Amino acid sequence: DEVKITKKQKGIKKSYTLTSNTSIITSKELLKAACCNLAESFETNPSIDVNFSDALTGTKQIKMLGLTSPYLLITEENIPSVRGASQAYGLSFTPGTWIESVQITKGAGSVINGYESISGQINTELLKPLNDIPFFLNVYGSTDARFEVNTHFNKKLSDKWATSLFVHGNARVAKNDMNDDGFLDNPLGKQINVLNRYQYYNPESGLV
């Protein structure tokens, strides 16, 4: 006889291995938000507020515990990514299909990653070359002339080396003014992101 025990993965998990108040947003939770980029991946999370800081350019700013982005440390695989002048558009530079999970730490975090985490820290983990599928393609288009394409290429070079190539592009090409007030409902723009990464994995030495 065979007994199978299965468990569904939760969208938001609590980390019990860290002393800080850290929640992990998995890819299952990100599917609920249908996010195009990192800025839109917090719509289902009540701890973080995402607001338009400038309606003219469409830039977004996030708040945690009532404090804005300068007091919030935003990292990508524990490396500071959105800081300084990049806070205006930095959240849109990470496409949603690249994200594996998001770790949210409320309150003051560790000084290991920087001194900016007064209100909290947001760390984004990207898809790993060893775990991702060989090929992925996603194309999106809407009636208001927004178009988006995402594609991933993954190849295992050897038992210890793997590589990934991520390509993302989006554009809004039509001018929409549904209420005829002379202002566009959505700003026009084009964006292209390309990421090529390599992963080394040696289980004998523990190096990743």
PDB file of C-alpha atoms in Angstrom:
ATOM      1  CA  ASP A   1       0.000   0.000   0.000  1.00  0.00           C
ATOM      2  CA  GLU A   2       1.073   3.550  -0.690  1.00  0.00           C
ATOM      3  CA  VAL A   3       0.199   6.598   1.366  1.00  0.00           C
ATOM      4  CA  LYS A   4       0.601  10.087  -0.082  1.00  0.00           C
ATOM      5  CA  ILE A   5       0.565  13.160   2.111  1.00  0.00           C
ATOM      6  CA  THR A   6       0.092  16.454   0.291  1.00  0.00           C
ATOM      7  CA  LYS A   7      -0.082  20.011   1.521  1.00  0.00           C
ATOM      8  CA  LYS A   8      -1.054  23.141  -0.325  1.00  0.00           C
ATOM      9  CA  GLN A   9       1.408  25.982  -0.251  1.00  0.00           C
ATOM     10  CA  LYS A  10       0.132  29.104   1.458  1.00  0.00           C
ATOM     11  CA  GLY A  11       0.272  32.424  -0.320  1.00  0.00           C
ATOM     12  CA  ILE A  12       1.809  34.201   2.680  1.00  0.00           C
ATOM     13  CA  LYS A  13       4.039  32.344   5.126  1.00  0.00           C
ATOM     14  CA  LYS A  14       5.495  33.404   8.440  1.00  0.00           C
ATOM     15  CA  SER A  15       9.216  32.832   8.954  1.00  0.00           C
ATOM     16  CA  TYR A  16       9.936  31.049  12.240  1.00  0.00           C
ATOM     17  CA  THR A  17      13.674  30.748  11.648  1.00  0.00           C
ATOM     18  CA  LEU A  18      14.336  34.498  11.931  1.00  0.00           C
ATOM     19  CA  THR A  19      14.092  36.615  15.058  1.00  0.00           C
ATOM     20  CA  SER A  20      12.585  39.514  13.094  1.00  0.00           C
ATOM     21  CA  ASN A  21       8.917  39.864  12.131  1.00  0.00           C
ATOM     22  CA  THR A  22       9.235  38.531   8.577  1.00  0.00           C
ATOM     23  CA  SER A  23       6.494  37.381   6.202  1.00  0.00           C
ATOM     24  CA  ILE A  24       7.171  35.613   2.909  1.00  0.00           C
ATOM     25  CA  ILE A  25       4.939  36.266  -0.110  1.00  0.00           C
ATOM     26  CA  THR A  26       5.178  33.241  -2.389  1.00  0.00           C
ATOM     27  CA  SER A  27       4.443  32.987  -6.101  1.00  0.00           C
ATOM     28  CA  LYS A  28       0.974  31.675  -5.253  1.00  0.00           C
ATOM     29  CA  GLU A  29       0.070  34.971  -3.594  1.00  0.00           C
ATOM     30  CA  LEU A  30       1.595  36.949  -6.460  1.00  0.00           C
ATOM     31  CA  LEU A  31      -0.810  35.206  -8.855  1.00  0.00           C
ATOM     32  CA  LYS A  32      -3.736  36.767  -6.974  1.00  0.00           C
ATOM     33  CA  ALA A  33      -2.422  40.269  -7.584  1.00  0.00           C
ATOM     34  CA  ALA A  34      -1.644  39.629 -11.285  1.00  0.00           C
ATOM     35  CA  CYS A  35       1.243  42.067 -10.944  1.00  0.00           C
ATOM     36  CA  CYS A  36       3.186  43.467 -13.880  1.00  0.00           C
ATOM     37  CA  ASN A  37       6.116  44.543 -11.690  1.00  0.00           C
ATOM     38  CA  LEU A  38       7.286  44.744  -8.088  1.00  0.00           C
ATOM     39  CA  ALA A  39       5.275  47.909  -7.380  1.00  0.00           C
ATOM     40  CA  GLU A  40       2.015  46.062  -8.072  1.00  0.00           C
ATOM     41  CA  SER A  41       2.822  42.910  -6.085  1.00  0.00           C
ATOM     42  CA  PHE A  42       1.665  44.371  -2.738  1.00  0.00           C
ATOM     43  CA  GLU A  43      -1.978  44.969  -3.642  1.00  0.00           C
ATOM     44  CA  THR A  44      -3.121  41.982  -1.539  1.00  0.00           C
ATOM     45  CA  ASN A  45      -0.847  42.818   1.411  1.00  0.00           C
ATOM     46  CA  PRO A  46      -2.354  45.192   4.015  1.00  0.00           C
ATOM     47  CA  SER A  47       1.038  45.967   5.592  1.00  0.00           C
ATOM     48  CA  ILE A  48       2.253  47.985   2.600  1.00  0.00           C
ATOM     49  CA  ASP A  49       0.513  50.906   0.919  1.00  0.00           C
ATOM     50  CA  VAL A  50       1.362  51.711  -2.697  1.00  0.00           C
ATOM     51  CA  ASN A  51       0.328  55.173  -3.880  1.00  0.00           C
ATOM     52  CA  PHE A  52       0.951  57.306  -6.937  1.00  0.00           C
ATOM     53  CA  SER A  53       3.458  59.969  -5.917  1.00  0.00           C
ATOM     54  CA  ASP A  54       3.120  61.763  -9.264  1.00  0.00           C
ATOM     55  CA  ALA A  55       0.017  61.387 -11.420  1.00  0.00           C
ATOM     56  CA  LEU A  56       1.740  63.032 -14.390  1.00  0.00           C
ATOM     57  CA  THR A  57       4.528  60.473 -14.735  1.00  0.00           C
ATOM     58  CA  GLY A  58       2.827  57.529 -13.005  1.00  0.00           C
ATOM     59  CA  THR A  59       5.579  57.029 -10.426  1.00  0.00           C
ATOM     60  CA  LYS A  60       4.661  55.049  -7.334  1.00  0.00           C
ATOM     61  CA  GLN A  61       5.804  55.261  -3.735  1.00  0.00           C
ATOM     62  CA  ILE A  62       5.321  52.671  -1.023  1.00  0.00           C
ATOM     63  CA  LYS A  63       4.717  53.144   2.685  1.00  0.00           C
ATOM     64  CA  MET A  64       5.259  50.796   5.601  1.00  0.00           C
ATOM     65  CA  LEU A  65       4.172  51.611   9.148  1.00  0.00           C
ATOM     66  CA  GLY A  66       3.304  55.120   7.944  1.00  0.00           C
ATOM     67  CA  LEU A  67       6.804  55.938   6.672  1.00  0.00           C
ATOM     68  CA  THR A  68       7.735  56.422   3.013  1.00  0.00           C
ATOM     69  CA  SER A  69      10.418  54.819   0.858  1.00  0.00           C
ATOM     70  CA  PRO A  70      13.526  56.659   2.200  1.00  0.00           C
ATOM     71  CA  TYR A  71      13.005  54.896   5.549  1.00  0.00           C
ATOM     72  CA  LEU A  72      12.344  51.516   3.942  1.00  0.00           C
ATOM     73  CA  LEU A  73      15.159  49.253   2.763  1.00  0.00           C
ATOM     74  CA  ILE A  74      14.396  47.622  -0.593  1.00  0.00           C
ATOM     75  CA  THR A  75      16.812  44.870  -1.599  1.00  0.00           C
ATOM     76  CA  GLU A  76      17.103  42.301  -4.360  1.00  0.00           C
ATOM     77  CA  GLU A  77      18.525  39.039  -3.044  1.00  0.00           C
ATOM     78  CA  ASN A  78      19.825  40.986  -0.010  1.00  0.00           C
ATOM     79  CA  ILE A  79      21.622  43.564  -2.169  1.00  0.00           C
ATOM     80  CA  PRO A  80      20.260  47.165  -1.968  1.00  0.00           C
ATOM     81  CA  SER A  81      18.457  47.883  -5.246  1.00  0.00           C
ATOM     82  CA  VAL A  82      16.029  50.806  -4.914  1.00  0.00           C
ATOM     83  CA  ARG A  83      17.642  53.776  -3.207  1.00  0.00           C
ATOM     84  CA  GLY A  84      18.380  57.420  -3.899  1.00  0.00           C
ATOM     85  CA  ALA A  85      17.156  58.746  -7.238  1.00  0.00           C
ATOM     86  CA  SER A  86      15.998  55.284  -8.342  1.00  0.00           C
ATOM     87  CA  GLN A  87      13.107  55.396  -5.840  1.00  0.00           C
ATOM     88  CA  ALA A  88      10.941  57.170  -8.427  1.00  0.00           C
ATOM     89  CA  TYR A  89      10.897  54.282 -10.912  1.00  0.00           C
ATOM     90  CA  GLY A  90      12.945  51.576  -9.184  1.00  0.00           C
ATOM     91  CA  LEU A  91       9.944  49.465  -8.191  1.00  0.00           C
ATOM     92  CA  SER A  92       8.943  49.062 -11.841  1.00  0.00           C
ATOM     93  CA  PHE A  93      12.384  47.798 -12.876  1.00  0.00           C
ATOM     94  CA  THR A  94      11.670  44.277 -11.550  1.00  0.00           C
ATOM     95  CA  PRO A  95       9.019  42.549 -13.718  1.00  0.00           C
ATOM     96  CA  GLY A  96       6.516  40.322 -11.963  1.00  0.00           C
ATOM     97  CA  THR A  97       7.472  37.160 -13.869  1.00  0.00           C
ATOM     98  CA  TRP A  98      11.040  37.418 -12.554  1.00  0.00           C
ATOM     99  CA  ILE A  99       9.961  37.273  -8.902  1.00  0.00           C
ATOM    100  CA  GLU A 100      10.123  33.989  -7.009  1.00  0.00           C
ATOM    101  CA  SER A 101       9.126  35.374  -3.601  1.00  0.00           C
ATOM    102  CA  VAL A 102       9.096  38.580  -1.568  1.00  0.00           C
ATOM    103  CA  GLN A 103      10.209  38.783   2.064  1.00  0.00           C
ATOM    104  CA  ILE A 104       8.667  41.589   4.123  1.00  0.00           C
ATOM    105  CA  THR A 105      10.194  42.530   7.474  1.00  0.00           C
ATOM    106  CA  LYS A 106       8.222  44.947   9.650  1.00  0.00           C
ATOM    107  CA  GLY A 107      10.051  47.288  11.984  1.00  0.00           C
ATOM    108  CA  ALA A 108      13.758  47.948  12.252  1.00  0.00           C
ATOM    109  CA  GLY A 109      15.743  45.199  10.560  1.00  0.00           C
ATOM    110  CA  SER A 110      19.314  44.020  10.767  1.00  0.00           C
ATOM    111  CA  VAL A 111      22.132  46.454  10.008  1.00  0.00           C
ATOM    112  CA  ILE A 112      23.868  43.756   7.952  1.00  0.00           C
ATOM    113  CA  ASN A 113      22.112  44.928   4.783  1.00  0.00           C
ATOM    114  CA  GLY A 114      22.217  48.661   5.535  1.00  0.00           C
ATOM    115  CA  TYR A 115      21.091  51.384   7.891  1.00  0.00           C
ATOM    116  CA  GLU A 116      17.917  52.368   6.005  1.00  0.00           C
ATOM    117  CA  SER A 117      15.514  49.766   7.412  1.00  0.00           C
ATOM    118  CA  ILE A 118      13.844  51.995  10.010  1.00  0.00           C
ATOM    119  CA  SER A 119      10.257  51.079   9.150  1.00  0.00           C
ATOM    120  CA  GLY A 120      11.069  47.732   7.545  1.00  0.00           C
ATOM    121  CA  GLN A 121      12.717  45.857   4.717  1.00  0.00           C
ATOM    122  CA  ILE A 122      11.470  44.356   1.459  1.00  0.00           C
ATOM    123  CA  ASN A 123      13.681  41.697  -0.095  1.00  0.00           C
ATOM    124  CA  THR A 124      12.920  40.218  -3.510  1.00  0.00           C
ATOM    125  CA  GLU A 125      14.119  36.758  -4.512  1.00  0.00           C
ATOM    126  CA  LEU A 126      14.349  36.162  -8.258  1.00  0.00           C
ATOM    127  CA  LEU A 127      13.821  32.873 -10.064  1.00  0.00           C
ATOM    128  CA  LYS A 128      16.841  30.599  -9.810  1.00  0.00           C
ATOM    129  CA  PRO A 129      18.337  29.108 -13.015  1.00  0.00           C
ATOM    130  CA  LEU A 130      18.493  25.616 -11.486  1.00  0.00           C
ATOM    131  CA  ASN A 131      14.803  25.601 -10.535  1.00  0.00           C
ATOM    132  CA  ASP A 132      13.149  27.473 -13.409  1.00  0.00           C
ATOM    133  CA  ILE A 133      11.639  25.803 -16.476  1.00  0.00           C
ATOM    134  CA  PRO A 134      13.703  25.750 -19.718  1.00  0.00           C
ATOM    135  CA  PHE A 135      11.426  28.165 -21.610  1.00  0.00           C
ATOM    136  CA  PHE A 136       8.684  30.584 -20.624  1.00  0.00           C
ATOM    137  CA  LEU A 137       6.695  33.029 -22.763  1.00  0.00           C
ATOM    138  CA  ASN A 138       3.965  35.430 -21.689  1.00  0.00           C
ATOM    139  CA  VAL A 139       2.271  38.011 -23.922  1.00  0.00           C
ATOM    140  CA  TYR A 140      -0.301  40.542 -22.728  1.00  0.00           C
ATOM    141  CA  GLY A 141      -2.387  43.182 -24.464  1.00  0.00           C
ATOM    142  CA  SER A 142      -5.254  45.387 -23.323  1.00  0.00           C
ATOM    143  CA  THR A 143      -7.900  47.555 -24.957  1.00  0.00           C
ATOM    144  CA  ASP A 144      -6.222  50.736 -23.685  1.00  0.00           C
ATOM    145  CA  ALA A 145      -3.145  49.959 -25.822  1.00  0.00           C
ATOM    146  CA  ARG A 146      -0.851  48.541 -23.154  1.00  0.00           C
ATOM    147  CA  PHE A 147       1.289  45.680 -24.404  1.00  0.00           C
ATOM    148  CA  GLU A 148       3.740  43.482 -22.543  1.00  0.00           C
ATOM    149  CA  VAL A 149       5.925  40.484 -23.342  1.00  0.00           C
ATOM    150  CA  ASN A 150       7.998  38.318 -20.999  1.00  0.00           C
ATOM    151  CA  THR A 151      10.275  35.452 -21.934  1.00  0.00           C
ATOM    152  CA  HIS A 152      12.717  33.295 -19.960  1.00  0.00           C
ATOM    153  CA  PHE A 153      15.452  31.031 -21.283  1.00  0.00           C
ATOM    154  CA  ASN A 154      17.136  28.621 -18.869  1.00  0.00           C
ATOM    155  CA  LYS A 155      19.925  26.163 -19.572  1.00  0.00           C
ATOM    156  CA  LYS A 156      21.862  23.809 -17.337  1.00  0.00           C
ATOM    157  CA  LEU A 157      25.493  24.076 -18.431  1.00  0.00           C
ATOM    158  CA  SER A 158      26.832  21.315 -16.166  1.00  0.00           C
ATOM    159  CA  ASP A 159      26.116  19.587 -12.881  1.00  0.00           C
ATOM    160  CA  LYS A 160      27.137  22.731 -11.003  1.00  0.00           C
ATOM    161  CA  TRP A 161      26.458  25.603 -13.429  1.00  0.00           C
ATOM    162  CA  ALA A 162      23.192  26.959 -14.842  1.00  0.00           C
ATOM    163  CA  THR A 163      22.255  30.195 -16.585  1.00  0.00           C
ATOM    164  CA  SER A 164      19.099  32.218 -17.233  1.00  0.00           C
ATOM    165  CA  LEU A 165      18.222  34.964 -19.683  1.00  0.00           C
ATOM    166  CA  PHE A 166      15.191  37.103 -18.796  1.00  0.00           C
ATOM    167  CA  VAL A 167      13.738  39.582 -21.298  1.00  0.00           C
ATOM    168  CA  HIS A 168      10.856  41.949 -20.522  1.00  0.00           C
ATOM    169  CA  GLY A 169       9.284  44.698 -22.582  1.00  0.00           C
ATOM    170  CA  ASN A 170       6.193  46.848 -22.151  1.00  0.00           C
ATOM    171  CA  ALA A 171       4.703  49.875 -23.848  1.00  0.00           C
ATOM    172  CA  ARG A 172       1.635  52.072 -23.758  1.00  0.00           C
ATOM    173  CA  VAL A 173       1.307  53.606 -27.193  1.00  0.00           C
ATOM    174  CA  ALA A 174      -2.171  55.181 -27.383  1.00  0.00           C
ATOM    175  CA  LYS A 175      -3.384  58.383 -25.760  1.00  0.00           C
ATOM    176  CA  ASN A 176      -6.474  57.754 -23.634  1.00  0.00           C
ATOM    177  CA  ASP A 177      -8.604  60.602 -22.290  1.00  0.00           C
ATOM    178  CA  MET A 178     -11.969  59.056 -21.473  1.00  0.00           C
ATOM    179  CA  ASN A 179     -13.330  62.072 -19.546  1.00  0.00           C
ATOM    180  CA  ASP A 180     -12.102  64.677 -22.084  1.00  0.00           C
ATOM    181  CA  ASP A 181     -10.386  66.855 -19.486  1.00  0.00           C
ATOM    182  CA  GLY A 182      -7.278  67.410 -21.594  1.00  0.00           C
ATOM    183  CA  PHE A 183      -5.099  65.125 -19.439  1.00  0.00           C
ATOM    184  CA  LEU A 184      -4.109  61.574 -20.274  1.00  0.00           C
ATOM    185  CA  ASP A 185      -5.617  58.846 -18.114  1.00  0.00           C
ATOM    186  CA  ASN A 186      -2.331  56.908 -18.236  1.00  0.00           C
ATOM    187  CA  PRO A 187       1.165  58.164 -19.029  1.00  0.00           C
ATOM    188  CA  LEU A 188       2.805  56.950 -22.228  1.00  0.00           C
ATOM    189  CA  GLY A 189       6.045  55.028 -22.000  1.00  0.00           C
ATOM    190  CA  LYS A 190       8.222  52.167 -23.170  1.00  0.00           C
ATOM    191  CA  GLN A 191      10.487  49.937 -21.116  1.00  0.00           C
ATOM    192  CA  ILE A 192      12.889  47.077 -21.824  1.00  0.00           C
ATOM    193  CA  ASN A 193      14.603  44.953 -19.154  1.00  0.00           C
ATOM    194  CA  VAL A 194      17.226  42.274 -19.809  1.00  0.00           C
ATOM    195  CA  LEU A 195      18.851  40.091 -17.150  1.00  0.00           C
ATOM    196  CA  ASN A 196      21.458  37.380 -17.668  1.00  0.00           C
ATOM    197  CA  ARG A 197      22.498  35.492 -14.559  1.00  0.00           C
ATOM    198  CA  TYR A 198      24.552  32.434 -13.691  1.00  0.00           C
ATOM    199  CA  GLN A 199      24.165  30.120 -10.721  1.00  0.00           C
ATOM    200  CA  TYR A 200      26.856  27.881  -9.254  1.00  0.00           C
ATOM    201  CA  TYR A 201      25.780  25.052  -6.986  1.00  0.00           C
ATOM    202  CA  ASN A 202      28.143  22.672  -5.224  1.00  0.00           C
ATOM    203  CA  PRO A 203      26.386  20.538  -2.580  1.00  0.00           C
ATOM    204  CA  GLU A 204      29.677  19.087  -1.364  1.00  0.00           C
ATOM    205  CA  SER A 205      31.154  22.442  -0.343  1.00  0.00           C
ATOM    206  CA  GLY A 206      27.822  24.175   0.283  1.00  0.00           C
ATOM    207  CA  LEU A 207      28.580  27.006  -2.157  1.00  0.00           C
ATOM    208  CA  VAL A 208      25.633  28.512  -4.040  1.00  0.00           C
TER     209      VAL A 208
END
